[in-house]
Coordinates of N, CA, C and O in Angstrom, one line a residue:
M605 N 0.8 -1.2 0.0 CA 0.0 0.0 0.0 C 0.9 1.3 0.0 O 2.0 1.2 0.5
S606 N 0.3 2.3 -0.5 CA 1.1 3.6 -0.6 C 1.4 4.2 0.7 O 0.6 4.1 1.6
K607 N 2.6 4.7 0.8 CA 3.0 5.4 2.0 C 3.2 6.9 1.7 O 4.0 7.6 2.3
S608 N 2.6 7.3 0.6 CA 2.8 8.7 0.2 C 2.4 9.7 1.2 O 1.4 9.6 1.9
K609 N 3.2 10.7 1.4 CA 3.0 11.8 2.3 C 1.8 12.7 1.8 O 1.4 13.6 2.5
L610 N 1.4 12.4 0.6 CA 0.3 13.3 0.0 C -1.1 12.8 0.4 O -2.0 13.6 0.2
I611 N -1.2 11.6 1.0 CA -2.6 11.2 1.3 C -3.0 11.8 2.6 O -2.4 11.6 3.7
P612 N -4.0 12.6 2.6 CA -4.4 13.4 3.8 C -5.1 12.5 4.8 O -5.6 11.4 4.5
S613 N -5.2 13.0 6.0 CA -5.9 12.3 7.1 C -7.3 12.1 6.7 O -8.0 12.9 6.0
G614 N -7.9 10.9 7.1 CA -9.2 10.6 6.8 C -9.4 9.7 5.6 O -10.5 9.2 5.3
Y615 N -8.3 9.5 4.8 CA -8.3 8.6 3.6 C -7.6 7.3 3.9 O -6.5 7.4 4.5
E616 N -8.1 6.2 3.4 CA -7.5 4.9 3.5 C -7.2 4.4 2.1 O -8.1 4.5 1.2
V617 N -6.0 3.9 1.9 CA -5.7 3.3 0.6 C -6.3 1.9 0.5 O -6.1 1.1 1.3
I618 N -7.2 1.8 -0.5 CA -7.8 0.5 -0.8 C -7.1 -0.3 -1.9 O -6.9 -1.5 -1.7
E619 N -6.6 0.3 -2.9 CA -5.8 -0.3 -4.0 C -4.7 0.7 -4.3 O -4.9 1.9 -4.2
D620 N -3.5 0.1 -4.7 CA -2.4 1.0 -5.1 C -1.6 0.2 -6.1 O -1.5 -1.0 -6.1
V621 N -0.9 0.9 -6.9 CA 0.1 0.4 -7.9 C 1.5 1.0 -7.6 O 1.5 2.1 -7.1
P622 N 2.5 0.3 -7.9 CA 3.8 0.9 -7.8 C 4.1 2.0 -8.8 O 3.4 2.1 -9.8
A623 N 5.1 2.8 -8.5 CA 5.4 3.9 -9.4 C 5.8 3.3 -10.8 O 6.4 2.2 -10.8
S624 N 5.6 4.0 -11.8 CA 6.0 3.5 -13.1 C 7.5 3.5 -13.2 O 8.2 4.3 -12.5
K625 N 8.1 2.6 -14.0 CA 9.5 2.5 -14.1 C 10.1 3.6 -15.0 O 11.2 4.1 -14.8
T626 N 9.4 4.1 -15.9 CA 9.8 5.2 -16.7 C 9.3 6.5 -16.2 O 8.2 6.5 -15.6
K627 N 9.9 7.6 -16.4 CA 9.4 8.9 -16.0 C 9.1 9.8 -17.2 O 9.3 11.0 -17.2
K628 N 8.6 9.1 -18.2 CA 8.1 9.8 -19.4 C 6.6 9.6 -19.4 O 6.2 8.4 -19.3
Y629 N 5.9 10.6 -19.7 CA 4.4 10.5 -19.6 C 3.7 11.1 -20.8 O 4.3 12.0 -21.5
S630 N 2.6 10.6 -21.1 CA 1.7 11.2 -22.1 C 0.3 11.3 -21.5 O 0.0 10.7 -20.4
F631 N -0.5 12.1 -22.1 CA -1.8 12.5 -21.5 C -2.9 12.3 -22.5 O -2.8 12.7 -23.6
A632 N -3.9 11.5 -22.2 CA -4.8 11.0 -23.2 C -6.3 11.1 -22.7 O -6.6 10.9 -21.6
T633 N -7.1 11.4 -23.7 CA -8.6 11.4 -23.5 C -9.0 9.9 -23.5 O -8.3 9.1 -24.0
F634 N -10.1 9.6 -22.9 CA -10.6 8.3 -22.8 C -12.0 8.1 -23.3 O -12.6 7.1 -23.3
L635 N -12.6 9.2 -23.9 CA -13.9 9.2 -24.4 C -13.9 8.9 -25.9 O -13.1 9.2 -26.6
K636 N -14.9 8.1 -26.3 CA -15.2 7.9 -27.7 C -15.8 9.2 -28.3 O -16.3 10.0 -27.5
D637 N -15.7 9.3 -29.6 CA -16.2 10.5 -30.2 C -17.7 10.8 -29.8 O -18.1 12.0 -29.7
S638 N -18.5 9.8 -29.7 CA -19.9 10.0 -29.4 C -20.2 10.2 -27.9 O -21.4 10.4 -27.5
E639 N -19.2 10.2 -27.1 CA -19.4 10.3 -25.6 C -19.0 11.7 -25.1 O -18.1 12.3 -25.6
N640 N -19.7 12.1 -24.0 CA -19.3 13.3 -23.3 C -18.9 12.9 -21.9 O -18.4 13.8 -21.2
K641 N -19.1 11.7 -21.5 CA -18.7 11.2 -20.1 C -18.7 9.7 -20.0 O -19.4 9.1 -20.9
I642 N -18.0 9.2 -19.0 CA -18.1 7.8 -18.7 C -18.1 7.7 -17.1 O -17.7 8.7 -16.5
T643 N -18.5 6.6 -16.6 CA -18.5 6.5 -15.1 C -17.0 6.3 -14.7 O -16.1 5.9 -15.4
G644 N -16.8 6.5 -13.4 CA -15.5 6.3 -12.8 C -15.0 4.9 -12.9 O -13.8 4.7 -13.2
E645 N -15.9 4.0 -12.7 CA -15.5 2.6 -12.8 C -15.1 2.2 -14.2 O -14.2 1.4 -14.5
E646 N -15.9 2.7 -15.2 CA -15.5 2.5 -16.6 C -14.1 3.0 -16.9 O -13.3 2.4 -17.6
M647 N -13.9 4.3 -16.4 CA -12.6 4.9 -16.6 C -11.5 4.1 -16.0 O -10.4 3.9 -16.6
R648 N -11.7 3.6 -14.8 CA -10.6 2.8 -14.1 C -10.4 1.5 -14.9 O -9.2 1.1 -15.0
K649 N -11.4 0.8 -15.4 CA -11.2 -0.4 -16.2 C -10.4 -0.1 -17.5 O -9.5 -0.9 -17.8
L650 N -10.8 0.9 -18.2 CA -10.1 1.3 -19.4 C -8.6 1.6 -19.1 O -7.8 1.2 -19.9
A651 N -8.3 2.3 -18.0 CA -7.0 2.7 -17.7 C -6.1 1.4 -17.6 O -4.9 1.4 -18.0
K652 N -6.7 0.4 -17.0 CA -5.9 -0.9 -16.8 C -5.5 -1.5 -18.1 O -4.5 -2.2 -18.2
T653 N -6.3 -1.3 -19.2 CA -6.0 -1.9 -20.5 C -5.1 -1.0 -21.4 O -4.7 -1.5 -22.4
Q654 N -4.9 0.2 -21.0 CA -4.2 1.2 -21.8 C -2.9 1.8 -21.3 O -2.5 2.9 -21.7
N655 N -2.3 1.0 -20.4 CA -1.0 1.5 -19.8 C -1.2 2.9 -19.1 O -0.3 3.7 -19.2
A656 N -2.3 3.1 -18.6 CA -2.7 4.3 -17.9 C -3.2 4.2 -16.5 O -3.8 5.0 -15.9
N657 N -2.8 3.0 -15.9 CA -3.3 2.8 -14.5 C -2.2 3.2 -13.5 O -1.7 2.4 -12.7
L658 N -1.8 4.5 -13.6 CA -0.8 5.0 -12.7 C -1.5 5.4 -11.4 O -2.7 5.7 -11.3
G659 N -0.6 5.5 -10.3 CA -1.1 5.9 -9.0 C -0.5 7.1 -8.4 O 0.2 7.9 -9.1
I660 N -0.7 7.3 -7.1 CA -0.3 8.5 -6.5 C 1.2 8.7 -6.4 O 1.7 9.8 -6.4
A661 N 2.0 7.6 -6.6 CA 3.4 7.7 -6.6 C 3.8 8.5 -7.9 O 4.7 9.4 -7.8
D662 N 3.2 8.3 -9.0 CA 3.5 9.0 -10.2 C 2.9 10.5 -10.1 O 3.5 11.4 -10.6
A663 N 1.8 10.6 -9.5 CA 1.3 12.0 -9.2 C 2.3 12.8 -8.4 O 2.5 14.0 -8.7
E664 N 2.8 12.2 -7.4 CA 3.8 12.8 -6.5 C 5.0 13.2 -7.4 O 5.6 14.3 -7.2
Y665 N 5.5 12.3 -8.2 CA 6.6 12.6 -9.1 C 6.3 13.8 -10.0 O 7.2 14.7 -10.1
L666 N 5.2 13.8 -10.6 CA 4.8 15.0 -11.5 C 4.7 16.3 -10.7 O 5.0 17.3 -11.2
L667 N 4.2 16.2 -9.5 CA 4.1 17.4 -8.6 C 5.5 18.0 -8.4 O 5.7 19.2 -8.4
E668 N 6.5 17.1 -8.2 CA 7.8 17.5 -8.0 C 8.6 17.9 -9.3 O 9.6 18.5 -9.2
H669 N 8.0 17.5 -10.4 CA 8.7 17.8 -11.7 C 7.6 18.3 -12.7 O 7.3 17.8 -13.7
Q670 N 7.0 19.4 -12.3 CA 5.9 20.0 -13.1 C 6.3 20.4 -14.5 O 5.4 20.5 -15.3
D671 N 7.5 20.6 -14.7 CA 8.0 20.9 -16.1 C 7.7 19.8 -17.1 O 7.8 20.0 -18.3
L672 N 7.4 18.6 -16.6 CA 7.1 17.5 -17.5 C 5.7 17.5 -18.0 O 5.4 16.7 -18.9
I673 N 4.9 18.4 -17.4 CA 3.5 18.5 -17.9 C 3.4 19.6 -18.9 O 3.6 20.8 -18.5
P674 N 3.0 19.3 -20.1 CA 2.9 20.4 -21.1 C 1.9 21.5 -20.7 O 0.8 21.1 -20.1
A675 N 2.1 22.7 -21.1 CA 1.2 23.8 -20.8 C -0.2 23.6 -21.3 O -1.1 24.0 -20.7
E676 N -0.3 22.9 -22.4 CA -1.6 22.6 -23.0 C -2.5 21.8 -22.1 O -3.7 21.7 -22.3
E677 N -1.9 21.1 -21.1 CA -2.7 20.3 -20.2 C -3.3 21.1 -19.1 O -4.1 20.6 -18.3
Q678 N -3.0 22.4 -19.0 CA -3.5 23.2 -17.8 C -5.0 23.3 -17.8 O -5.6 23.6 -16.7
S679 N -5.7 23.1 -18.9 CA -7.2 23.1 -18.8 C -7.8 21.8 -18.5 O -9.0 21.6 -18.5
H680 N -7.0 20.8 -18.2 CA -7.4 19.4 -17.9 C -7.1 19.0 -16.5 O -6.2 19.5 -15.9
W681 N -7.9 18.1 -16.0 CA -7.5 17.4 -14.7 C -6.8 16.1 -15.1 O -7.2 15.4 -16.0
L682 N -5.7 15.8 -14.5 CA -4.9 14.6 -14.8 C -5.2 13.6 -13.7 O -5.0 13.8 -12.5
V683 N -5.7 12.4 -14.1 CA -6.2 11.4 -13.2 C -5.3 10.3 -13.0 O -4.7 9.8 -14.0
F684 N -5.2 9.7 -11.8 CA -4.3 8.6 -11.5 C -5.2 7.5 -10.8 O -5.2 7.4 -9.6
P685 N -5.8 6.7 -11.7 CA -6.8 5.7 -11.2 C -6.2 4.5 -10.5 O -6.9 3.7 -9.9
G686 N -4.9 4.3 -10.5 CA -4.2 3.1 -9.9 C -4.2 3.2 -8.4 O -4.0 2.1 -7.8
T687 N -4.5 4.3 -7.8 CA -4.6 4.4 -6.4 C -6.1 4.7 -6.1 O -6.6 5.7 -6.5
L688 N -6.7 3.8 -5.4 CA -8.1 4.0 -5.0 C -8.1 4.2 -3.5 O -7.6 3.5 -2.7
L689 N -8.8 5.3 -3.1 CA -8.8 5.7 -1.7 C -10.3 5.7 -1.2 O -11.2 6.0 -2.0
R690 N -10.5 5.4 0.1 CA -11.8 5.5 0.7 C -11.7 6.6 1.8 O -10.8 6.5 2.6
Y691 N -12.6 7.5 1.7 CA -12.7 8.6 2.7 C -13.4 8.0 3.9 O -14.2 7.0 3.8
S692 N -13.3 8.7 5.0 CA -13.9 8.2 6.3 C -15.5 8.1 6.2 O -16.1 7.3 6.9
D693 N -16.1 8.8 5.2 CA -17.5 8.7 5.1 C -17.9 7.6 4.1 O -19.1 7.3 3.8
G694 N -16.9 6.8 3.6 CA -17.2 5.7 2.7 C -17.0 6.0 1.3 O -17.0 5.0 0.5
G695 N -16.9 7.2 0.9 CA -16.8 7.6 -0.5 C -15.4 7.1 -1.1 O -14.4 7.1 -0.4
L696 N -15.4 6.7 -2.4 CA -14.2 6.2 -3.1 C -13.7 7.4 -4.0 O -14.5 8.0 -4.7
F697 N -12.4 7.5 -4.0 CA -11.7 8.6 -4.7 C -10.5 8.1 -5.4 O -9.9 7.2 -5.0
V698 N -10.1 8.9 -6.4 CA -8.8 8.7 -7.1 C -8.1 10.1 -7.1 O -8.7 11.1 -7.0
A699 N -6.8 10.0 -7.1 CA -6.0 11.2 -7.1 C -6.0 11.9 -8.5 O -6.1 11.2 -9.5
C700 N -6.0 13.2 -8.4 CA -5.9 14.0 -9.7 C -5.0 15.2 -9.4 O -4.8 15.6 -8.3
L701 N -4.4 15.6 -10.5 CA -3.7 16.9 -10.5 C -4.5 17.9 -11.3 O -5.0 17.5 -12.4
R702 N -4.6 19.1 -10.8 CA -5.3 20.1 -11.5 C -4.5 21.4 -11.4 O -3.8 21.7 -10.5
W703 N -4.6 22.2 -12.5 CA -3.9 23.5 -12.5 C -4.6 24.5 -11.7 O -5.8 24.7 -11.7
D704 N -3.9 25.2 -10.8 CA -4.4 26.2 -9.9 C -3.8 27.6 -10.2 O -3.3 28.2 -9.3
G705 N -3.8 28.0 -11.4 CA -3.5 29.3 -11.8 C -2.0 29.6 -11.9 O -1.5 30.5 -12.6
G706 N -1.1 28.8 -11.2 CA 0.3 29.1 -11.3 C 1.1 27.8 -11.0 O 2.3 27.8 -11.2
R707 N 0.4 26.7 -10.6 CA 1.1 25.5 -10.4 C 0.1 24.4 -10.3 O -1.1 24.6 -10.2
W708 N 0.6 23.1 -10.5 CA -0.3 21.9 -10.4 C -0.4 21.6 -8.9 O 0.5 21.7 -8.1
V709 N -1.7 21.2 -8.5 CA -2.0 20.8 -7.1 C -2.7 19.5 -7.1 O -3.3 19.1 -8.1
L710 N -2.5 18.8 -6.0 CA -3.2 17.5 -5.8 C -4.6 17.7 -5.4 O -4.9 18.6 -4.5
D711 N -5.5 16.9 -5.9 CA -6.9 16.9 -5.5 C -7.4 15.5 -5.6 O -6.7 14.6 -6.0
F712 N -8.6 15.3 -5.2 CA -9.2 13.9 -5.2 C -10.6 14.0 -5.8 O -11.3 14.9 -5.5
Y713 N -10.9 13.0 -6.7 CA -12.1 13.0 -7.4 C -12.9 11.8 -7.1 O -12.4 10.7 -7.1
W714 N -14.2 12.0 -6.8 CA -15.1 10.8 -6.5 C -15.2 9.9 -7.6 O -15.6 10.3 -8.7
V715 N -15.0 8.6 -7.4 CA -15.1 7.6 -8.4 C -16.6 7.4 -8.8 O -16.9 7.1 -9.9
E716 N -17.5 7.6 -7.8 CA -18.9 7.5 -8.1 C -19.5 8.5 -9.1 O -20.5 8.4 -9.6
R717 N -18.7 9.6 -9.3 CA -19.2 10.6 -10.3 C -18.7 10.2 -11.7 O -17.9 9.4 -11.9
D718 N -19.3 10.9 -12.7 CA -18.9 10.7 -14.0 C -17.6 11.5 -14.3 O -17.3 12.5 -13.7
F719 N -16.9 11.0 -15.3 CA -15.6 11.6 -15.7 C -15.9 12.2 -17.1 O -16.3 11.5 -18.0
Y720 N -15.6 13.5 -17.3 CA -15.9 14.2 -18.5 C -14.7 14.5 -19.4 O -13.6 14.1 -19.0
G721 N -14.9 15.2 -20.5 CA -13.8 15.4 -21.4 C -12.6 16.3 -20.9 O -11.6 16.3 -21.5
Y722 N -12.8 17.0 -19.8 CA -11.7 17.8 -19.3 C -10.7 17.0 -18.4 O -9.7 17.5 -18.0
V723 N -11.0 15.7 -18.3 CA -10.2 14.8 -17.5 C -9.3 14.0 -18.5 O -9.7 13.6 -19.5
R724 N -8.0 13.8 -18.1 CA -7.1 13.1 -19.0 C -6.4 12.0 -18.1 O -6.1 12.2 -17.0
L725 N -6.3 10.8 -18.7 CA -5.5 9.8 -18.1 C -4.0 10.0 -18.4 O -3.7 10.5 -19.4
V726 N -3.2 9.7 -17.4 CA -1.8 9.9 -17.5 C -1.2 8.5 -17.8 O -1.5 7.5 -17.1
R727 N -0.4 8.4 -18.9 CA 0.1 7.1 -19.3 C 1.6 7.1 -19.1 O 2.3 8.1 -19.4
S728 N 2.2 6.0 -18.7 CA 3.6 5.8 -18.8 C 4.0 5.6 -20.2 O 3.5 4.7 -20.9
Q729 N 4.8 6.4 -20.7 CA 5.2 6.4 -22.1 C 6.3 5.4 -22.3 O 7.5 5.8 -22.3
V730 N 6.0 4.2 -22.6 CA 7.0 3.2 -22.7 C 7.6 3.0 -24.1 O 8.7 2.4 -24.2
S731 N 7.0 3.7 -25.0 CA 7.6 3.7 -26.4 C 7.1 4.9 -27.1 O 6.1 5.5 -26.8
R732 N 7.8 5.3 -28.1 CA 7.4 6.4 -28.9 C 6.1 6.2 -29.6 O 5.4 7.2 -29.9
S733 N 5.7 5.0 -29.9 CA 4.5 4.7 -30.6 C 3.2 5.1 -29.8 O 2.2 5.3 -30.4
L734 N 3.4 5.2 -28.4 CA 2.2 5.6 -27.6 C 1.9 7.1 -27.8 O 0.8 7.5 -27.9
G735 N 2.9 7.9 -27.8 CA 2.7 9.3 -28.0 C 1.6 9.9 -27.1 O 1.4 9.4 -26.0
A736 N 1.0 10.9 -27.6 CA -0.1 11.5 -26.9 C -1.5 11.3 -27.5 O -2.4 12.1 -27.4
S737 N -1.5 10.3 -28.3 CA -2.8 10.0 -29.0 C -3.9 9.5 -28.1 O -3.6 9.1 -27.0
P738 N -5.1 9.6 -28.5 CA -6.2 9.1 -27.7 C -6.1 7.7 -27.4 O -5.4 6.9 -28.1
L739 N -6.7 7.3 -26.3 CA -6.7 5.9 -25.9 C -7.5 5.1 -26.9 O -8.5 5.6 -27.5
D740 N -7.2 3.8 -27.0 CA -8.0 2.9 -27.8 C -9.3 2.5 -27.0 O -9.3 1.7 -26.1
T741 N -10.4 3.1 -27.4 CA -11.7 2.9 -26.7 C -12.5 1.9 -27.5 O -13.6 1.6 -27.1
S742 N -12.0 1.4 -28.6 CA -12.8 0.5 -29.5 C -13.2 -0.8 -28.8 O -14.2 -1.4 -29.1
A743 N -12.4 -1.3 -27.8 CA -12.7 -2.5 -27.2 C -13.7 -2.4 -26.1 O -14.2 -3.4 -25.6
R744 N -14.1 -1.2 -25.7 CA -15.0 -1.0 -24.6 C -16.4 -1.4 -25.1 O -16.8 -1.1 -26.2
L745 N -17.2 -2.0 -24.2 CA -18.5 -2.4 -24.6 C -19.4 -1.2 -24.7 O -19.3 -0.2 -23.9
A746 N -20.3 -1.2 -25.7 CA -21.3 -0.1 -25.8 C -22.3 -0.2 -24.7 O -22.6 -1.2 -24.1
K747 N -22.7 1.0 -24.3 CA -23.7 1.1 -23.2 C -25.1 0.6 -23.6 O -25.5 0.7 -24.7

């Protein structure tokens, strides 16, 4: 389980993944052209199939190396679904980074809510072929 100093009081780590081995990242949408949102659970399942199931250890690294996040991502929330947290009231959350006018800050987003187009999955860029292209959503079941 994560021992990140970033996890605030009141949160319990339910699931966690180790930090990615590479420190090169890309940022990708997860919506099909016909979609404007998907559920948090759908997003978490998709992340696991698309090399985008990063956790709070990678969020912490990016907070410390904000120059690795392109300026064009400042209008997006960057989500890290590999770490699942439970708050003391029972709600489930994933870590996110969001732009706060002058720097990236850590926030937490309810998994029970829908995830919209302003959210991006962060991928470990293990080869040049991944680039920053959209995720392959073709394998996802139609609603």
